[in-house]
PDB file of C-alpha atoms in Angstrom:
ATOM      1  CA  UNK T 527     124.476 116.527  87.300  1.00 64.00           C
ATOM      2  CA  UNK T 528     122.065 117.803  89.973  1.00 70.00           C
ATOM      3  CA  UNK T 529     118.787 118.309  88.326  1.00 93.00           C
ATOM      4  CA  UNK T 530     117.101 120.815  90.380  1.00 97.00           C
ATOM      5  CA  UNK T 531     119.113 122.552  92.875  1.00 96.00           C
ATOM      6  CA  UNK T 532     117.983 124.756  96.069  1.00 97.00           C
ATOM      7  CA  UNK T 533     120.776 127.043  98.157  1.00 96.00           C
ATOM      8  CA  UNK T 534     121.145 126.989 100.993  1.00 97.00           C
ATOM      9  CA  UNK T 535     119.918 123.754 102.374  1.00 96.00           C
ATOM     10  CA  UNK T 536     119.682 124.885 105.906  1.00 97.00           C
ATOM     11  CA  UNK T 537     118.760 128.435 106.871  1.00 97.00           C
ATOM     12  CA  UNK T 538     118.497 129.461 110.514  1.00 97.00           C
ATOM     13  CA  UNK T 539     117.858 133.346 111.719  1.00 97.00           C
ATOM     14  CA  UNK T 540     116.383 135.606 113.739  1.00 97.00           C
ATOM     15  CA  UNK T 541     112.494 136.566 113.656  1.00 97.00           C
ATOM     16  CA  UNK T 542     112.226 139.983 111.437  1.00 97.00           C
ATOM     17  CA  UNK T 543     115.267 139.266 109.164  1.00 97.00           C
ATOM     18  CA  UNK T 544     114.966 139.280 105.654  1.00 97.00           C
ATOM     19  CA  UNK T 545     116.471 135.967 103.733  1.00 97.00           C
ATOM     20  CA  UNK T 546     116.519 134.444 100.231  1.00 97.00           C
ATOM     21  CA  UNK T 547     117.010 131.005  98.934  1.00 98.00           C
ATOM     22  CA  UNK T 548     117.778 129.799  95.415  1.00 97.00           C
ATOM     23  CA  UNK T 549     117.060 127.891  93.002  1.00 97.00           C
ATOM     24  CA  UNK T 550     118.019 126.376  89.794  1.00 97.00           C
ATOM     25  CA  UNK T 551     117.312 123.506  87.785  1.00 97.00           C
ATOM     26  CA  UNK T 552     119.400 122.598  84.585  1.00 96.00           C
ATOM     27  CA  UNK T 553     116.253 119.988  82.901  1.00 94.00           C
ATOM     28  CA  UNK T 554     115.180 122.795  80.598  1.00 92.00           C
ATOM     29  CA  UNK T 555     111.748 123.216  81.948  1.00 92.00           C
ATOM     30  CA  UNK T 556     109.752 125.732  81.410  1.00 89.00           C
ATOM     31  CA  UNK T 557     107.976 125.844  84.692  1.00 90.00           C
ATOM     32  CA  UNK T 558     108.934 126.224  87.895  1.00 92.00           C
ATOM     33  CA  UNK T 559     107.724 125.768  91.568  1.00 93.00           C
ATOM     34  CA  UNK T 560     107.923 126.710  95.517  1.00 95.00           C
ATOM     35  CA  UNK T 561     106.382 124.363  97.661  1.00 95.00           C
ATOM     36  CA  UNK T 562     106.021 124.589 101.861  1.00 95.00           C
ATOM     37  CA  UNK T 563     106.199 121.889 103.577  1.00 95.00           C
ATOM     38  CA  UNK T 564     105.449 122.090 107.206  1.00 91.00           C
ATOM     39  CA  UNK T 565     106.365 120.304 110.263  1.00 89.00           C
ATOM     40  CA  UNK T 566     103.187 117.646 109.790  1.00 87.00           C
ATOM     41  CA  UNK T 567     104.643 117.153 106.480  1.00 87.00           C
ATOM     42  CA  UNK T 568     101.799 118.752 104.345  1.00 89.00           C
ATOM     43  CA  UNK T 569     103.241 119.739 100.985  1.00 91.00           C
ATOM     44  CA  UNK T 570     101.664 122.867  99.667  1.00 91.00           C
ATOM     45  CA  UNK T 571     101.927 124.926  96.650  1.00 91.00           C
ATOM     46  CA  UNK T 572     103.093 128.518  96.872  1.00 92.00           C
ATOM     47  CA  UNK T 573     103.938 129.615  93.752  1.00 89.00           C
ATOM     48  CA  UNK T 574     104.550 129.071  89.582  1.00 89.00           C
ATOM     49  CA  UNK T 575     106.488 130.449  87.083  1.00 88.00           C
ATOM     50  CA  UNK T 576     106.288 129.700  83.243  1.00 86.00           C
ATOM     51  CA  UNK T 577     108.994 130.817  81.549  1.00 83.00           C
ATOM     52  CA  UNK T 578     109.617 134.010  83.630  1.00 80.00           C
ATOM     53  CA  UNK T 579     106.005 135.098  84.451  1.00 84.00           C
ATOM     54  CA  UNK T 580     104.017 133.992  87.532  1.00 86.00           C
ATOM     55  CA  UNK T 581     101.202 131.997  86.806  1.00 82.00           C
ATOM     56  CA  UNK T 582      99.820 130.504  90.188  1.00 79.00           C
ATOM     57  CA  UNK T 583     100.085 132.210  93.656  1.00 80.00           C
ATOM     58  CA  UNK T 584      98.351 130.911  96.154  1.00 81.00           C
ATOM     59  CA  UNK T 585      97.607 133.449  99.063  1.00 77.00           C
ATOM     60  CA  UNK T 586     101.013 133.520 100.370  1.00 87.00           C
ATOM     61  CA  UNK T 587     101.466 136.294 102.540  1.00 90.00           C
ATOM     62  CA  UNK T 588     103.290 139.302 100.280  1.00 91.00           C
ATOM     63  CA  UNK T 589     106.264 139.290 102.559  1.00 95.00           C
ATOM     64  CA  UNK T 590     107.298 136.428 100.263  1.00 95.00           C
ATOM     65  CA  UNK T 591     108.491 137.625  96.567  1.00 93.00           C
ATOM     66  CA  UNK T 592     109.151 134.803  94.319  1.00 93.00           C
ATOM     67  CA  UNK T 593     111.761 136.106  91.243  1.00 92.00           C
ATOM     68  CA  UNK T 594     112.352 134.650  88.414  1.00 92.00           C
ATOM     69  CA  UNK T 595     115.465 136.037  86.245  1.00 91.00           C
ATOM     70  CA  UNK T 596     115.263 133.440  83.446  1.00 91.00           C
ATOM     71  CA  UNK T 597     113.230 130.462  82.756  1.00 89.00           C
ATOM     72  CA  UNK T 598     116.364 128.220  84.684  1.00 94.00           C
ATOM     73  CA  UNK T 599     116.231 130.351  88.316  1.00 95.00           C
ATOM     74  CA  UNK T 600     113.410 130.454  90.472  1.00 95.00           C
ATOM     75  CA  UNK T 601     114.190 132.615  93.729  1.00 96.00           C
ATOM     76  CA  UNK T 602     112.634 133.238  97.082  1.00 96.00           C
ATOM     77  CA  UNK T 603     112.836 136.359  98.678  1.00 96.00           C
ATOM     78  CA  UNK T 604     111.245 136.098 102.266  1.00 96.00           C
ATOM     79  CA  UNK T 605     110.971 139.727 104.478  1.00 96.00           C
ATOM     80  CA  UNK T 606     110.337 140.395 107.823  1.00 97.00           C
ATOM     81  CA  UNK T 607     110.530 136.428 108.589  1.00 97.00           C
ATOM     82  CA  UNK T 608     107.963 135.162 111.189  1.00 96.00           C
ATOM     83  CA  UNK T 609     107.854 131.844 114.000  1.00 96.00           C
ATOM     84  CA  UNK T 610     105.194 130.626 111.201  1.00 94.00           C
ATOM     85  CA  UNK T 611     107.581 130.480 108.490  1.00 96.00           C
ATOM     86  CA  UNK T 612     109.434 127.731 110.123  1.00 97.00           C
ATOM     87  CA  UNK T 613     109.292 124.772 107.805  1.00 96.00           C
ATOM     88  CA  UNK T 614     111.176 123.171 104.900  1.00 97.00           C
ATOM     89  CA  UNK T 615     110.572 125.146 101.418  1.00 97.00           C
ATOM     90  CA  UNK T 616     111.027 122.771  97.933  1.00 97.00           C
ATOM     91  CA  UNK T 617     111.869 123.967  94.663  1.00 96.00           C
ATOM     92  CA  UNK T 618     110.737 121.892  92.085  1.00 95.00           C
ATOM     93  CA  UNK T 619     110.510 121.937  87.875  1.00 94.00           C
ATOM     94  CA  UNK T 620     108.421 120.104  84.972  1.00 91.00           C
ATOM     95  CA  UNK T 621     108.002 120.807  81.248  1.00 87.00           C
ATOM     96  CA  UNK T 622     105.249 123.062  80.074  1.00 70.00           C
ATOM     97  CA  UNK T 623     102.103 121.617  79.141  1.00 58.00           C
ATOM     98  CA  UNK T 624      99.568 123.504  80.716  1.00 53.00           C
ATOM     99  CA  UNK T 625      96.919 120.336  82.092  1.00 51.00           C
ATOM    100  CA  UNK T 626      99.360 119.640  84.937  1.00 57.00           C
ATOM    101  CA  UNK T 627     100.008 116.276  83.014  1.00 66.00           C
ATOM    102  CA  UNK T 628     104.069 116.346  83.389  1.00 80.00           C
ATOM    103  CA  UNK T 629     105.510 115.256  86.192  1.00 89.00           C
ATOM    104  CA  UNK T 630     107.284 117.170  88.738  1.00 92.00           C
ATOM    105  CA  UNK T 631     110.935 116.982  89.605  1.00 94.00           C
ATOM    106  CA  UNK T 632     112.161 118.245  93.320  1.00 96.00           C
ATOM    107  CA  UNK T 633     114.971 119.780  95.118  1.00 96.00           C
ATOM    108  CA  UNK T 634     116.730 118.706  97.902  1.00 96.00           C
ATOM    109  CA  UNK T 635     114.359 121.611 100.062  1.00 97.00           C
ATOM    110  CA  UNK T 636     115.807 124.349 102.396  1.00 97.00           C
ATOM    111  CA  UNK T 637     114.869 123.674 106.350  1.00 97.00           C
ATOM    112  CA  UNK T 638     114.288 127.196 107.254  1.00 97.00           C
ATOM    113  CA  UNK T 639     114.258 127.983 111.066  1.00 97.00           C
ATOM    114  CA  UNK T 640     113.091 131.147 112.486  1.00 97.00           C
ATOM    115  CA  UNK T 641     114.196 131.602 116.221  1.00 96.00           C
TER     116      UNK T 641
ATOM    117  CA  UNK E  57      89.227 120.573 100.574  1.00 46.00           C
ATOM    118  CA  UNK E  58      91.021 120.078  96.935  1.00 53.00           C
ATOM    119  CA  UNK E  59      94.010 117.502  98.503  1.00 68.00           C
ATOM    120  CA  UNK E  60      94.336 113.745  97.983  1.00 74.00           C
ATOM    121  CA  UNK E  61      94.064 112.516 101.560  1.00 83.00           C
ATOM    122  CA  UNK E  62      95.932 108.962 102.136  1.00 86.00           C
ATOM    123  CA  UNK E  63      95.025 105.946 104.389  1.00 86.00           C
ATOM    124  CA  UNK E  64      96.321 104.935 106.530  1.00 92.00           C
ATOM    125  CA  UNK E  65      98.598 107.730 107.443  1.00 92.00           C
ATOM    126  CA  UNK E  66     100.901 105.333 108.993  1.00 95.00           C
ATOM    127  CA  UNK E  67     101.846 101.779 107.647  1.00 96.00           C
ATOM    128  CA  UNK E  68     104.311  98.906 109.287  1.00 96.00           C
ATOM    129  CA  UNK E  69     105.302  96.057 107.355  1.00 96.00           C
ATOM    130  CA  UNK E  70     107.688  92.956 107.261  1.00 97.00           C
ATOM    131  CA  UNK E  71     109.949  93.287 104.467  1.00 97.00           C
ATOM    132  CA  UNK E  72     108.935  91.273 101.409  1.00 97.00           C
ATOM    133  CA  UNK E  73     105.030  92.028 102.395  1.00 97.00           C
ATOM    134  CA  UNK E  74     103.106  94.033 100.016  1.00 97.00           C
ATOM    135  CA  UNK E  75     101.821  97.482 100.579  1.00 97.00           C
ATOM    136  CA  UNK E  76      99.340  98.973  99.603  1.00 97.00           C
ATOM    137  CA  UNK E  77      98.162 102.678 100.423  1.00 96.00           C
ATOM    138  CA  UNK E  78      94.964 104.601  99.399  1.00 96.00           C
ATOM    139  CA  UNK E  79      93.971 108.215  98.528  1.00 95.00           C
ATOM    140  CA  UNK E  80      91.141 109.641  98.399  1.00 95.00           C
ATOM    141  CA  UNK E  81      90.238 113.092  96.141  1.00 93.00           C
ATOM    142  CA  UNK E  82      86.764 115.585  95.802  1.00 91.00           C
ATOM    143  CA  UNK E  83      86.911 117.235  92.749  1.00 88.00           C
ATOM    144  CA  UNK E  84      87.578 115.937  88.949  1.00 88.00           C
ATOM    145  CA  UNK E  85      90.809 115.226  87.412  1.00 89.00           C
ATOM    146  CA  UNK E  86      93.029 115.235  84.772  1.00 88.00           C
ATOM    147  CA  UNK E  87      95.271 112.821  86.187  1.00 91.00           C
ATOM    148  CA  UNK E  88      96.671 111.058  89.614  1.00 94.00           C
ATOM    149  CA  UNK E  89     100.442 110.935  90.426  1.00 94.00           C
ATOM    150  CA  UNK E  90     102.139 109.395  93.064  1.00 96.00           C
ATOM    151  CA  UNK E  91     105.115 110.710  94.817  1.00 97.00           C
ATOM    152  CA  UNK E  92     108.191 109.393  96.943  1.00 97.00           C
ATOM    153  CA  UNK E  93     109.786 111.321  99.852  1.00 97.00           C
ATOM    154  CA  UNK E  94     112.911 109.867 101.471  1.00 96.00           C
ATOM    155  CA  UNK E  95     113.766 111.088 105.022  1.00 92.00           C
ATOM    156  CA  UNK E  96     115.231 114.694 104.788  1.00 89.00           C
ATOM    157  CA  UNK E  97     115.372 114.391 100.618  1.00 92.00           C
ATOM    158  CA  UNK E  98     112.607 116.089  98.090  1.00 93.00           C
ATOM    159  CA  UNK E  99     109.860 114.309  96.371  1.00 96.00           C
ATOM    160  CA  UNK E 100     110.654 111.797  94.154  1.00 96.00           C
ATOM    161  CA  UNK E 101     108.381 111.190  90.982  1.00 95.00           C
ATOM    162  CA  UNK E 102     106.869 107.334  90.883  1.00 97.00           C
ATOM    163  CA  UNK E 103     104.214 106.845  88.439  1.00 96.00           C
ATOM    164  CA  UNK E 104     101.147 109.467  86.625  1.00 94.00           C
ATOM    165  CA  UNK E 105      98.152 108.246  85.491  1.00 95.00           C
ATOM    166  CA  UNK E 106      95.464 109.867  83.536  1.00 92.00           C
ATOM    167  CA  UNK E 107      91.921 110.363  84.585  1.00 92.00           C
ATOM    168  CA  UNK E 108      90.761 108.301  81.535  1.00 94.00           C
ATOM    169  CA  UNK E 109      93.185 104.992  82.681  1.00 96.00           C
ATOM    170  CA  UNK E 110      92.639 102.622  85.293  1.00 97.00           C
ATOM    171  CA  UNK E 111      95.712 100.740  85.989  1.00 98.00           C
ATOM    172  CA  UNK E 112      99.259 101.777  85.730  1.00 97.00           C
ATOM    173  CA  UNK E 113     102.534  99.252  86.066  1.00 96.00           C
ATOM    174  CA  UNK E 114     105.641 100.284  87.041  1.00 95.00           C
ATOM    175  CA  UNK E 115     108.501  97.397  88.018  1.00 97.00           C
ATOM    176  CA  UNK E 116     107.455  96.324  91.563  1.00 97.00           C
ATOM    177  CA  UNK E 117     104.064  99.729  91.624  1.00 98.00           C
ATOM    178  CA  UNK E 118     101.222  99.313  90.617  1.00 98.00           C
ATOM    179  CA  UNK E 119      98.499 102.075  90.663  1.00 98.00           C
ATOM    180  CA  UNK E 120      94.755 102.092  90.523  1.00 98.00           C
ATOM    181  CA  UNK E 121      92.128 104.919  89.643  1.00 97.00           C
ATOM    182  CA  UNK E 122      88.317 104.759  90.378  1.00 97.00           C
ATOM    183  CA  UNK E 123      87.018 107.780  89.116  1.00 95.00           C
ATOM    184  CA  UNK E 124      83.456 106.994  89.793  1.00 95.00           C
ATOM    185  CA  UNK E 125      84.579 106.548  93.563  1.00 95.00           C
ATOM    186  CA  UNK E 126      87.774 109.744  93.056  1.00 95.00           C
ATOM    187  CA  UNK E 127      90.058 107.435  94.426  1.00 96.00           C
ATOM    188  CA  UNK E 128      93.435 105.464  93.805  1.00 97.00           C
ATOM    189  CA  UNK E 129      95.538 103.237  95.138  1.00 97.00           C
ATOM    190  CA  UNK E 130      99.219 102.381  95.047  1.00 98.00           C
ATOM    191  CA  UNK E 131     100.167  99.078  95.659  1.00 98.00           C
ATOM    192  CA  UNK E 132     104.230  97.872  96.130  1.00 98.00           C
ATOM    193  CA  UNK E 133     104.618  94.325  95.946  1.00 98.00           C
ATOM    194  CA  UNK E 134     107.435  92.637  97.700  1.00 97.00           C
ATOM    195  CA  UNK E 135     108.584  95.243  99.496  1.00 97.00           C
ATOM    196  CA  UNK E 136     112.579  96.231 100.610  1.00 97.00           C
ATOM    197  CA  UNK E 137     113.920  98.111 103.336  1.00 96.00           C
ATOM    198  CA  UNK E 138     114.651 100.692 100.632  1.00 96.00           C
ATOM    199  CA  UNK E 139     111.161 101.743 100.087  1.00 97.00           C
ATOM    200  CA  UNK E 140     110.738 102.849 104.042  1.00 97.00           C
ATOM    201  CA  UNK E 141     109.769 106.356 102.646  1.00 97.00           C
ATOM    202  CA  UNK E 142     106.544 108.650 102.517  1.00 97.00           C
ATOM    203  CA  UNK E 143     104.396 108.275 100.169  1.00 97.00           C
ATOM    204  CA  UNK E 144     102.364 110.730  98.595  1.00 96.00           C
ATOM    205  CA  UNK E 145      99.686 111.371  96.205  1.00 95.00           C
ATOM    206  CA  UNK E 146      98.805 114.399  93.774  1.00 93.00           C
ATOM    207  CA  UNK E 147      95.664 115.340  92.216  1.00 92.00           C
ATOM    208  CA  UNK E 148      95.926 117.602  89.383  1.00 87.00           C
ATOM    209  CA  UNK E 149      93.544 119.709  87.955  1.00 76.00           C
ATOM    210  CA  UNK E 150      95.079 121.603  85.093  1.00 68.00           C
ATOM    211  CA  UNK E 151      97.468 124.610  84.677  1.00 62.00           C
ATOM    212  CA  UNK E 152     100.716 123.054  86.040  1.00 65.00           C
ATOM    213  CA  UNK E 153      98.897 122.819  89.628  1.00 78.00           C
ATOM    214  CA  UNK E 154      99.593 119.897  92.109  1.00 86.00           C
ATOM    215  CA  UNK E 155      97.634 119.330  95.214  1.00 89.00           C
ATOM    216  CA  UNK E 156      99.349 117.170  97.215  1.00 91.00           C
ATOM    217  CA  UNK E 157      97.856 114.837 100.698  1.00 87.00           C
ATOM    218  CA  UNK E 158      99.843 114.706 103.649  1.00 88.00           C
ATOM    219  CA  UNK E 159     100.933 111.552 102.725  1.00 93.00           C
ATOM    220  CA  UNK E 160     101.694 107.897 103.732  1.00 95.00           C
ATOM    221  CA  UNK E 161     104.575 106.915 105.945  1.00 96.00           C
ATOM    222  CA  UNK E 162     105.864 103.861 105.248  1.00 97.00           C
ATOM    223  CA  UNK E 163     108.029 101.048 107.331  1.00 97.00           C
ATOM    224  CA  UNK E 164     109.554  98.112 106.120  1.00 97.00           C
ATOM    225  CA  UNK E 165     110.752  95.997 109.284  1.00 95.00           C
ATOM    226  CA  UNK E 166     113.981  94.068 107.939  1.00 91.00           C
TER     227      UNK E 166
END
């Protein structure tokens, strides 16, 4: 019954290692969403996918790869992880509508630790 | 900056007190929505409303939007230990983009 769903939940490794976490939501939306949130709690957009193609990135750093194999899975590839990429990372979902006017539904998030 | 900012950033209350907490926004809108975040959990939906509305009512929330002054306000009456939470508002401008604040913490003291 989980609505939007992020794997794994916690994530801890080693600086320079390359990690992905998952996500899938089962509401049928058409867009889909990675979020940062760091340790001050700021919540900040990274990327957006409608239906399979990337519509927003917002200067992330290219050493994270957002994939999106169909319209349900939204995944985050992260290489050569960094001490700055320490935070929690949120998946989240909403129906298309292109004015932002739908609301937004959230994973659980994935507290990634880089040592 | 794009982001809602909230006041206060911090808020303590006796349970059954209302609460209300502010944000604040520079650019135009399409519409306001507040957001819920549970210790350790992901955001939790509350309540949209539209640039072109000024009050929204939901159960126990109740939101406000001043346009004129690009603020908003979200007010919980009679509050519960279960609402000890942050709080946080989203501005959005179009094109499936949220810009979030950093958000109110909230305490209800049983």
């Amino acid at each position: 019954d989980t609505a939007v769903s992020q794997t794994p939940k916690y994530l801890v490794t080693q600086m320079g290692n390359d990690k992905s976490i998952k996500c899938e939501q089962n509401l049928g939306h058409d867009t889909m969403y990675w979020y940062k949130q760091d340790s001050k709690k700021f919540l900040k957009i990274m990327f957006s996918y409608n239906n399979k193609e990337l519509i927003i990135n917002e200067t992330v750093p290219n050493r994270f790869s957002p994939k999106s194999p169909d319209k349900a899975h939204l995944n985050l590839h992260i290489n050569s992880l960094e001490l700055g990429d320490s935070a929690v990372y949120f998946c989240a979902s909403s129906r298309g509508g292109g004015l932002g006017d739908n609301e937004q539904f959230f994973g659980p998030g994935t507290r990634l630790t880089v040592l | 900056s794009q982001q809602g900012e909230e006041d206060p950033q911090a808020l303590s209350i006796q349970e059954g007190e209302n609460a209300t907490m502010n944000c604040s926004y520079k650019t135009s809108i399409n519409n306001l929505q507040w957001y819920r975040q549970n210790s350790g959990r992901g955001l939790v939906h509350l309540i949209l409303i539209r640039s072109n509305e000024r009050e929204k009512h939901s159960g126990r929330l109740r939101v406000t939007l001043d346009t004129s002054k690009k603020s908003s306000s979200l007010l919980i009456t009679a509050s519960r230990a279960a609402d000890t939470a942050s709080y946080f508002c989203a501005i959005s401008q179009g094109a499936q983009k949220l810009v979030f604040g950093q958000g109110t913490r909230l305490t209800i003291n049983p």
